[in-house]
mmCIF file of C-alpha atoms and ligand atoms in Angstrom:
data_model
loop_
_atom_site.group_PDB
_atom_site.id
_atom_site.type_symbol
_atom_site.label_atom_id
_atom_site.label_comp_id
_atom_site.label_asym_id
_atom_site.label_seq_id
_atom_site.Cartn_x
_atom_site.Cartn_y
_atom_site.Cartn_z
ATOM 1 C CA MET A 1 -125.781 176.039 111.950
ATOM 2 C CA THR A 2 -125.426 172.425 110.255
ATOM 3 C CA THR A 3 -122.190 172.019 108.224
ATOM 4 C CA HIS A 4 -121.835 169.305 105.376
ATOM 5 C CA GLN A 5 -118.484 167.440 105.909
ATOM 6 C CA ALA A 6 -116.900 164.890 103.505
ATOM 7 C CA PRO A 7 -117.321 161.253 104.359
ATOM 8 C CA PHE A 8 -115.328 160.095 107.169
ATOM 9 C CA THR A 9 -113.919 163.435 108.347
ATOM 10 C CA ALA A 10 -115.894 165.044 111.194
ATOM 11 C CA LEU A 11 -117.132 161.554 111.951
ATOM 12 C CA ALA A 12 -113.678 160.689 113.210
ATOM 13 C CA SER A 13 -114.332 162.649 116.526
ATOM 14 C CA VAL A 14 -117.553 160.665 117.466
ATOM 15 C CA TYR A 15 -116.977 157.362 115.811
ATOM 16 C CA ASP A 16 -115.792 155.375 118.550
ATOM 17 C CA ALA A 17 -118.696 156.595 120.689
ATOM 18 C CA ILE A 18 -121.234 155.324 118.268
ATOM 19 C CA MET A 19 -119.311 151.931 117.516
ATOM 20 C CA GLY A 20 -119.215 150.960 121.372
ATOM 21 C CA GLU A 21 -121.232 147.761 120.862
ATOM 22 C CA ILE A 22 -119.647 146.471 117.674
ATOM 23 C CA GLU A 23 -118.117 143.054 117.796
ATOM 24 C CA TYR A 24 -114.677 143.745 116.803
ATOM 25 C CA ASP A 25 -113.041 141.049 118.956
ATOM 26 C CA GLY A 26 -115.665 138.458 117.692
ATOM 27 C CA TRP A 27 -114.790 139.392 114.010
ATOM 28 C CA ALA A 28 -110.976 139.090 114.611
ATOM 29 C CA GLU A 29 -111.532 135.598 116.430
ATOM 30 C CA PHE A 30 -113.647 134.542 113.586
ATOM 31 C CA THR A 31 -110.961 135.416 111.126
ATOM 32 C CA LEU A 32 -108.082 133.763 113.076
ATOM 33 C CA THR A 33 -110.141 130.680 113.638
ATOM 34 C CA PHE A 34 -110.822 130.241 109.884
ATOM 35 C CA LEU A 35 -107.191 130.709 109.293
ATOM 36 C CA ARG A 36 -106.312 128.171 112.155
ATOM 37 C CA SER A 37 -108.664 125.715 110.624
ATOM 38 C CA GLU A 38 -106.508 126.067 107.363
ATOM 39 C CA GLY A 39 -103.201 125.439 109.304
ATOM 40 C CA PHE A 40 -102.194 129.003 108.852
ATOM 41 C CA THR A 41 -100.771 131.237 111.319
ATOM 42 C CA PRO A 42 -100.400 134.825 110.204
ATOM 43 C CA ARG A 43 -97.427 136.802 111.518
ATOM 44 C CA ASN A 44 -98.356 140.240 110.263
ATOM 45 C CA VAL A 45 -101.753 141.931 108.848
ATOM 46 C CA LEU A 46 -102.497 144.876 106.819
ATOM 47 C CA ASP A 47 -105.825 146.258 108.093
ATOM 48 C CA LEU A 48 -107.322 147.997 105.023
ATOM 49 C CA ALA A 49 -109.723 151.052 105.571
ATOM 50 C CA CYS A 50 -108.821 150.670 109.296
ATOM 51 C CA GLY A 51 -110.741 153.778 110.425
ATOM 52 C CA THR A 52 -110.055 154.733 113.967
ATOM 53 C CA GLY A 53 -108.247 151.475 114.722
ATOM 54 C CA ASN A 54 -111.184 149.493 116.200
ATOM 55 C CA SER A 55 -110.730 146.559 113.672
ATOM 56 C CA THR A 56 -106.982 146.818 114.086
ATOM 57 C CA ARG A 57 -106.695 146.603 117.668
ATOM 58 C CA PRO A 58 -107.537 142.897 118.274
ATOM 59 C CA PHE A 59 -104.856 141.765 115.764
ATOM 60 C CA VAL A 60 -102.404 143.903 117.804
ATOM 61 C CA GLU A 61 -103.643 142.159 121.039
ATOM 62 C CA ALA A 62 -103.278 138.896 119.216
ATOM 63 C CA GLY A 63 -99.572 139.584 118.863
ATOM 64 C CA LEU A 64 -99.566 140.155 115.214
ATOM 65 C CA GLN A 65 -97.348 142.868 113.552
ATOM 66 C CA VAL A 66 -100.047 145.199 112.304
ATOM 67 C CA THR A 67 -100.270 148.127 109.631
ATOM 68 C CA GLY A 68 -103.454 150.087 109.133
ATOM 69 C CA LEU A 69 -104.413 151.896 106.006
ATOM 70 C CA ASP A 70 -107.322 154.378 105.521
ATOM 71 C CA LEU A 71 -108.029 157.265 103.189
ATOM 72 C CA SER A 72 -109.292 159.519 105.899
ATOM 73 C CA ARG A 73 -106.446 161.458 107.669
ATOM 74 C CA ASP A 74 -109.108 162.345 110.454
ATOM 75 C CA MET A 75 -109.697 158.655 111.087
ATOM 76 C CA LEU A 76 -106.092 157.884 111.119
ATOM 77 C CA THR A 77 -105.216 160.589 113.504
ATOM 78 C CA VAL A 78 -107.662 158.986 116.189
ATOM 79 C CA ALA A 79 -106.321 155.548 115.379
ATOM 80 C CA GLN A 80 -102.606 156.602 115.922
ATOM 81 C CA LYS A 81 -103.413 158.085 119.283
ATOM 82 C CA LYS A 82 -105.030 154.870 120.394
ATOM 83 C CA LEU A 83 -102.374 152.566 119.001
ATOM 84 C CA PRO A 84 -99.092 154.535 119.158
ATOM 85 C CA ASP A 85 -96.948 151.477 118.156
ATOM 86 C CA VAL A 86 -98.913 150.677 114.976
ATOM 87 C CA THR A 87 -97.884 151.957 111.699
ATOM 88 C CA PHE A 88 -100.607 153.660 109.961
ATOM 89 C CA VAL A 89 -100.442 154.900 106.364
ATOM 90 C CA GLN A 90 -102.714 157.067 104.462
ATOM 91 C CA GLY A 91 -103.963 155.568 101.161
ATOM 92 C CA SER A 92 -106.835 154.271 98.939
ATOM 93 C CA LEU A 93 -108.265 150.793 98.677
ATOM 94 C CA THR A 94 -107.840 151.193 94.849
ATOM 95 C CA ASP A 95 -104.306 152.116 94.624
ATOM 96 C CA PHE A 96 -102.469 151.802 97.871
ATOM 97 C CA GLN A 97 -98.973 150.966 97.946
ATOM 98 C CA VAL A 98 -97.399 149.666 101.207
ATOM 99 C CA PRO A 99 -93.792 148.367 101.640
ATOM 100 C CA GLY A 100 -93.486 144.656 102.133
ATOM 101 C CA GLN A 101 -96.026 141.708 102.002
ATOM 102 C CA PHE A 102 -98.585 140.488 104.447
ATOM 103 C CA ASP A 103 -99.691 137.145 105.410
ATOM 104 C CA LEU A 104 -103.180 138.504 106.040
ATOM 105 C CA ILE A 105 -105.176 141.585 104.579
ATOM 106 C CA THR A 106 -108.518 142.630 106.334
ATOM 107 C CA CYS A 107 -111.158 145.043 105.400
ATOM 108 C CA MET A 108 -113.827 145.128 107.885
ATOM 109 C CA PHE A 109 -117.119 146.486 108.680
ATOM 110 C CA ASP A 110 -118.325 146.688 105.057
ATOM 111 C CA SER A 111 -115.775 149.207 104.195
ATOM 112 C CA ILE A 112 -115.255 147.554 100.850
ATOM 113 C CA ASN A 113 -118.856 148.473 100.132
ATOM 114 C CA ASN A 114 -117.494 152.015 99.722
ATOM 115 C CA LEU A 115 -116.206 150.880 96.256
ATOM 116 C CA LEU A 116 -118.933 151.669 93.968
ATOM 117 C CA THR A 117 -118.009 150.104 90.770
ATOM 118 C CA HIS A 118 -116.679 146.764 89.619
ATOM 119 C CA GLU A 119 -113.606 148.480 88.393
ATOM 120 C CA ASP A 120 -112.764 149.886 91.785
ATOM 121 C CA MET A 121 -113.471 146.653 93.504
ATOM 122 C CA LEU A 122 -111.240 144.800 90.976
ATOM 123 C CA ALA A 123 -108.572 147.419 91.385
ATOM 124 C CA CYS A 124 -108.599 146.907 95.131
ATOM 125 C CA MET A 125 -108.627 143.040 94.894
ATOM 126 C CA GLU A 126 -105.655 143.165 92.445
ATOM 127 C CA ARG A 127 -103.741 145.565 95.015
ATOM 128 C CA VAL A 128 -104.614 143.115 97.787
ATOM 129 C CA ARG A 129 -103.156 140.239 95.731
ATOM 130 C CA GLY A 130 -100.031 142.144 95.096
ATOM 131 C CA HIS A 131 -99.559 142.768 98.794
ATOM 132 C CA LEU A 132 -100.104 139.196 99.994
ATOM 133 C CA THR A 133 -97.428 136.650 100.622
ATOM 134 C CA ASP A 134 -97.658 133.475 98.474
ATOM 135 C CA ASP A 135 -99.995 131.716 101.043
ATOM 136 C CA GLY A 136 -101.422 134.804 102.432
ATOM 137 C CA TRP A 137 -105.233 135.408 102.967
ATOM 138 C CA PHE A 138 -107.355 138.201 102.237
ATOM 139 C CA VAL A 139 -110.562 138.630 104.604
ATOM 140 C CA ALA A 140 -113.201 141.038 104.274
ATOM 141 C CA ASP A 141 -117.056 141.336 105.226
ATOM 142 C CA VAL A 142 -119.441 142.712 102.612
ATOM 143 C CA ASN A 143 -122.890 143.923 102.467
ATOM 144 C CA THR A 144 -124.877 142.181 99.896
ATOM 145 C CA ARG A 145 -127.540 143.945 97.557
ATOM 146 C CA ILE A 146 -130.352 142.579 99.725
ATOM 147 C CA GLY A 147 -128.450 143.610 102.778
ATOM 148 C CA LEU A 148 -128.239 147.079 101.729
ATOM 149 C CA ARG A 149 -131.789 147.292 100.357
ATOM 150 C CA ASP A 150 -133.339 145.883 103.578
ATOM 151 C CA LEU A 151 -131.176 147.562 105.843
ATOM 152 C CA TRP A 152 -130.938 150.787 104.170
ATOM 153 C CA GLU A 153 -134.294 151.446 102.691
ATOM 154 C CA GLY A 154 -136.110 153.768 105.057
ATOM 155 C CA GLY A 155 -134.166 152.686 108.038
ATOM 156 C CA VAL A 156 -133.262 155.105 110.796
ATOM 157 C CA ILE A 157 -130.731 154.678 113.588
ATOM 158 C CA GLU A 158 -130.777 157.223 116.271
ATOM 159 C CA GLY A 159 -129.372 157.643 119.814
ATOM 160 C CA VAL A 160 -127.422 159.826 122.326
ATOM 161 C CA VAL A 161 -123.889 158.698 123.436
ATOM 162 C CA PRO A 162 -121.283 160.261 125.403
ATOM 163 C CA ALA A 163 -118.180 161.415 123.329
ATOM 164 C CA GLU A 164 -114.569 161.031 124.574
ATOM 165 C CA ASP A 165 -114.637 164.712 125.568
ATOM 166 C CA GLY A 166 -117.647 164.316 127.686
ATOM 167 C CA GLN A 167 -120.073 165.907 125.553
ATOM 168 C CA ASP A 168 -123.312 163.923 124.632
ATOM 169 C CA VAL A 169 -123.508 163.513 120.946
ATOM 170 C CA HIS A 170 -127.127 162.996 119.404
ATOM 171 C CA TYR A 171 -126.887 161.015 116.255
ATOM 172 C CA HIS A 172 -129.444 160.423 113.628
ATOM 173 C CA TRP A 173 -128.601 158.348 110.589
ATOM 174 C CA SER A 174 -131.298 157.973 107.806
ATOM 175 C CA HIS A 175 -130.965 155.248 105.214
ATOM 176 C CA HIS A 176 -131.990 155.219 101.659
ATOM 177 C CA TYR A 177 -131.762 152.714 98.825
ATOM 178 C CA ASP A 178 -131.696 153.821 95.249
ATOM 179 C CA GLU A 179 -133.079 150.896 93.333
ATOM 180 C CA GLU A 180 -132.183 152.476 89.893
ATOM 181 C CA ARG A 181 -128.609 153.143 90.756
ATOM 182 C CA GLU A 182 -128.293 150.189 93.145
ATOM 183 C CA LEU A 183 -126.716 152.324 95.806
ATOM 184 C CA GLY A 184 -127.385 152.595 99.508
ATOM 185 C CA MET A 185 -126.976 155.994 101.080
ATOM 186 C CA ILE A 186 -126.740 157.208 104.671
ATOM 187 C CA GLN A 187 -127.456 160.631 105.659
ATOM 188 C CA ALA A 188 -125.534 160.730 109.044
ATOM 189 C CA PHE A 189 -126.457 163.712 111.156
ATOM 190 C CA PHE A 190 -124.796 164.672 114.429
ATOM 191 C CA ARG A 191 -125.735 167.443 116.958
ATOM 192 C CA MET A 192 -123.239 168.027 119.783
ATOM 193 C CA GLU A 193 -124.095 169.126 123.218
ATOM 194 C CA ASP A 194 -122.665 172.638 122.539
ATOM 195 C CA GLY A 195 -125.272 172.989 119.681
ATOM 196 C CA SER A 196 -122.827 172.515 116.741
ATOM 197 C CA GLU A 197 -124.141 170.199 114.063
ATOM 198 C CA PHE A 198 -122.841 168.365 111.007
ATOM 199 C CA ILE A 199 -123.863 165.947 108.445
ATOM 200 C CA GLU A 200 -121.877 163.404 106.349
ATOM 201 C CA GLN A 201 -123.311 161.511 103.439
ATOM 202 C CA HIS A 202 -122.089 157.845 102.877
ATOM 203 C CA THR A 203 -122.694 155.659 99.904
ATOM 204 C CA GLU A 204 -122.341 152.125 99.581
ATOM 205 C CA ARG A 205 -122.832 149.459 96.635
ATOM 206 C CA GLY A 206 -123.964 145.895 97.732
ATOM 207 C CA TYR A 207 -122.111 142.940 96.265
ATOM 208 C CA ASP A 208 -123.607 139.420 96.043
ATOM 209 C CA PRO A 209 -121.383 136.264 96.702
ATOM 210 C CA ARG A 210 -121.594 135.239 93.015
ATOM 211 C CA GLU A 211 -120.061 138.652 91.830
ATOM 212 C CA LEU A 212 -117.495 138.702 94.528
ATOM 213 C CA GLY A 213 -116.271 135.243 93.484
ATOM 214 C CA GLU A 214 -116.141 136.192 89.901
ATOM 215 C CA LEU A 215 -114.185 139.383 90.894
ATOM 216 C CA LEU A 216 -111.836 137.519 93.136
ATOM 217 C CA GLU A 217 -110.982 135.120 90.625
ATOM 218 C CA LYS A 218 -110.619 137.898 87.858
ATOM 219 C CA ALA A 219 -107.873 139.323 90.245
ATOM 220 C CA GLY A 220 -105.984 135.835 90.530
ATOM 221 C CA PHE A 221 -107.611 134.532 93.729
ATOM 222 C CA ARG A 222 -108.201 130.709 93.626
ATOM 223 C CA ASP A 223 -109.069 129.512 96.937
ATOM 224 C CA ILE A 224 -112.282 131.284 97.942
ATOM 225 C CA THR A 225 -114.761 130.735 100.715
ATOM 226 C CA ILE A 226 -117.910 133.130 101.165
ATOM 227 C CA CYS A 227 -119.781 132.375 104.253
ATOM 228 C CA GLU A 228 -121.800 134.030 107.018
ATOM 229 C CA TYR A 229 -120.775 135.315 110.498
ATOM 230 C CA PRO A 230 -120.352 133.830 112.927
ATOM 231 C CA ASP A 231 -120.981 129.982 112.004
ATOM 232 C CA TYR A 232 -119.320 129.976 108.569
ATOM 233 C CA ALA A 233 -122.588 128.868 107.041
ATOM 234 C CA ALA A 234 -122.961 129.100 103.264
ATOM 235 C CA PRO A 235 -125.029 132.117 102.383
ATOM 236 C CA ASP A 236 -128.352 131.964 100.677
ATOM 237 C CA GLU A 237 -130.179 134.609 98.735
ATOM 238 C CA ASP A 238 -131.556 136.419 101.812
ATOM 239 C CA THR A 239 -127.980 136.885 103.532
ATOM 240 C CA PRO A 240 -127.421 140.505 104.477
ATOM 241 C CA ARG A 241 -123.891 140.459 105.065
ATOM 242 C CA VAL A 242 -121.111 137.787 103.791
ATOM 243 C CA TRP A 243 -117.517 137.160 104.642
ATOM 244 C CA LEU A 244 -115.016 136.528 102.032
ATOM 245 C CA PHE A 245 -111.724 134.464 102.737
ATOM 246 C CA ALA A 246 -109.596 134.263 99.588
ATOM 247 C CA ARG A 247 -106.047 133.367 98.605
ATOM 248 C CA VAL A 248 -103.987 133.113 95.520
ATOM 249 C CA LYS A 249 -102.713 129.562 96.414
ATOM 250 C CA GLU A 250 -104.829 126.627 95.293
ATOM 251 C CA ALA A 251 -106.658 124.638 97.912
ATOM 252 C CA THR A 252 -105.079 121.419 99.008
ATOM 253 C CA ARG A 253 -107.437 120.258 101.520
ATOM 254 C CA GLY A 254 -109.267 116.905 100.806
HETATM 255 C C1 SAM B 301 -117.165 152.146 108.414
HETATM 256 S S1 SAM B 301 -115.507 152.527 108.553
HETATM 257 C C2 SAM B 301 -114.704 151.118 109.185
HETATM 258 C C3 SAM B 301 -113.525 151.459 109.911
HETATM 259 C C4 SAM B 301 -112.854 150.257 110.608
HETATM 260 N N1 SAM B 301 -112.479 149.150 109.656
HETATM 261 C C5 SAM B 301 -113.796 149.660 111.710
HETATM 262 O O1 SAM B 301 -114.190 148.553 111.472
HETATM 263 O O2 SAM B 301 -114.366 150.247 112.434
HETATM 264 C C6 SAM B 301 -115.185 152.761 106.907
HETATM 265 C C7 SAM B 301 -113.784 153.137 106.592
HETATM 266 O O3 SAM B 301 -113.425 153.148 105.266
HETATM 267 C C8 SAM B 301 -112.435 154.211 104.859
HETATM 268 N N2 SAM B 301 -112.765 154.333 103.530
HETATM 269 C C9 SAM B 301 -113.857 154.523 102.795
HETATM 270 N N3 SAM B 301 -113.445 154.603 101.274
HETATM 271 C C10 SAM B 301 -112.121 154.286 101.269
HETATM 272 C C11 SAM B 301 -111.120 154.185 100.176
HETATM 273 N N4 SAM B 301 -111.613 154.249 98.847
HETATM 274 N N5 SAM B 301 -109.837 153.972 100.619
HETATM 275 C C12 SAM B 301 -109.387 153.708 101.857
HETATM 276 N N6 SAM B 301 -110.301 153.833 102.941
HETATM 277 C C13 SAM B 301 -111.597 154.027 102.621
HETATM 278 C C14 SAM B 301 -113.272 155.324 105.670
HETATM 279 O O4 SAM B 301 -112.237 156.420 105.843
HETATM 280 C C15 SAM B 301 -113.483 154.840 106.854
HETATM 281 O O5 SAM B 301 -112.452 154.958 107.931
#
């Protein structure tokens, strides 16, 4: 029987098996290289929407003091098992409260696209701002509208991967883009070797660079770079995913 599960709950048990090929190390290096080019060396990082800790791990390996935050208890349980020395906190992107301030706050793998309204995105950016040190940086990757439309309308991703418990997991993700509501939806279906099946539905909103810039400015950020991975090129109207680097402190570079 297929059960319908809330987003990022049952998925936690198979997430790492499916994300085996994702460039987490490349993303962290891309982030730290940008900061180095700005003459900034972070000592601590808050990884928002950290999931099972895959985006968190490279920062631990780089020697930073890391805190991870996610809404999903199931994702955090996997993360804590993998990274026992990291502090993980359950919280929401829109109203999180974590003790201390951070040199770097990240939100990776289009997690921020889970915020479906400008109000929620602004609330998140304001929270981030409140948790950053004076010269700290916010870094996130974001699906643009065209990215979501091209990637998500009619697209299917399917495969079989071995899960940690040795069972094969068959996954079939079908994507749909609702033009009217400007929302991308994934119907993520999983069948385990023992015959159990579950479905999670995930919804994302795309954000274009100009929109992101305006929201960041509204939240008080001043030094803002929006670019492409991996070469930091300026995005154009066809760019499917952008990276934002933002801090409150004004730029002093010439
Ligand atoms: C695609 S996963 C990315 C996880 C991790 N950053 C990675 O790169 O593998 C998206 C994550 O966002 C989390 N998430 C979604 N909405 C959230 C919210 N409003 N507040 C906090 N976390 C959220 C989910 O629980 C999930 O772990």
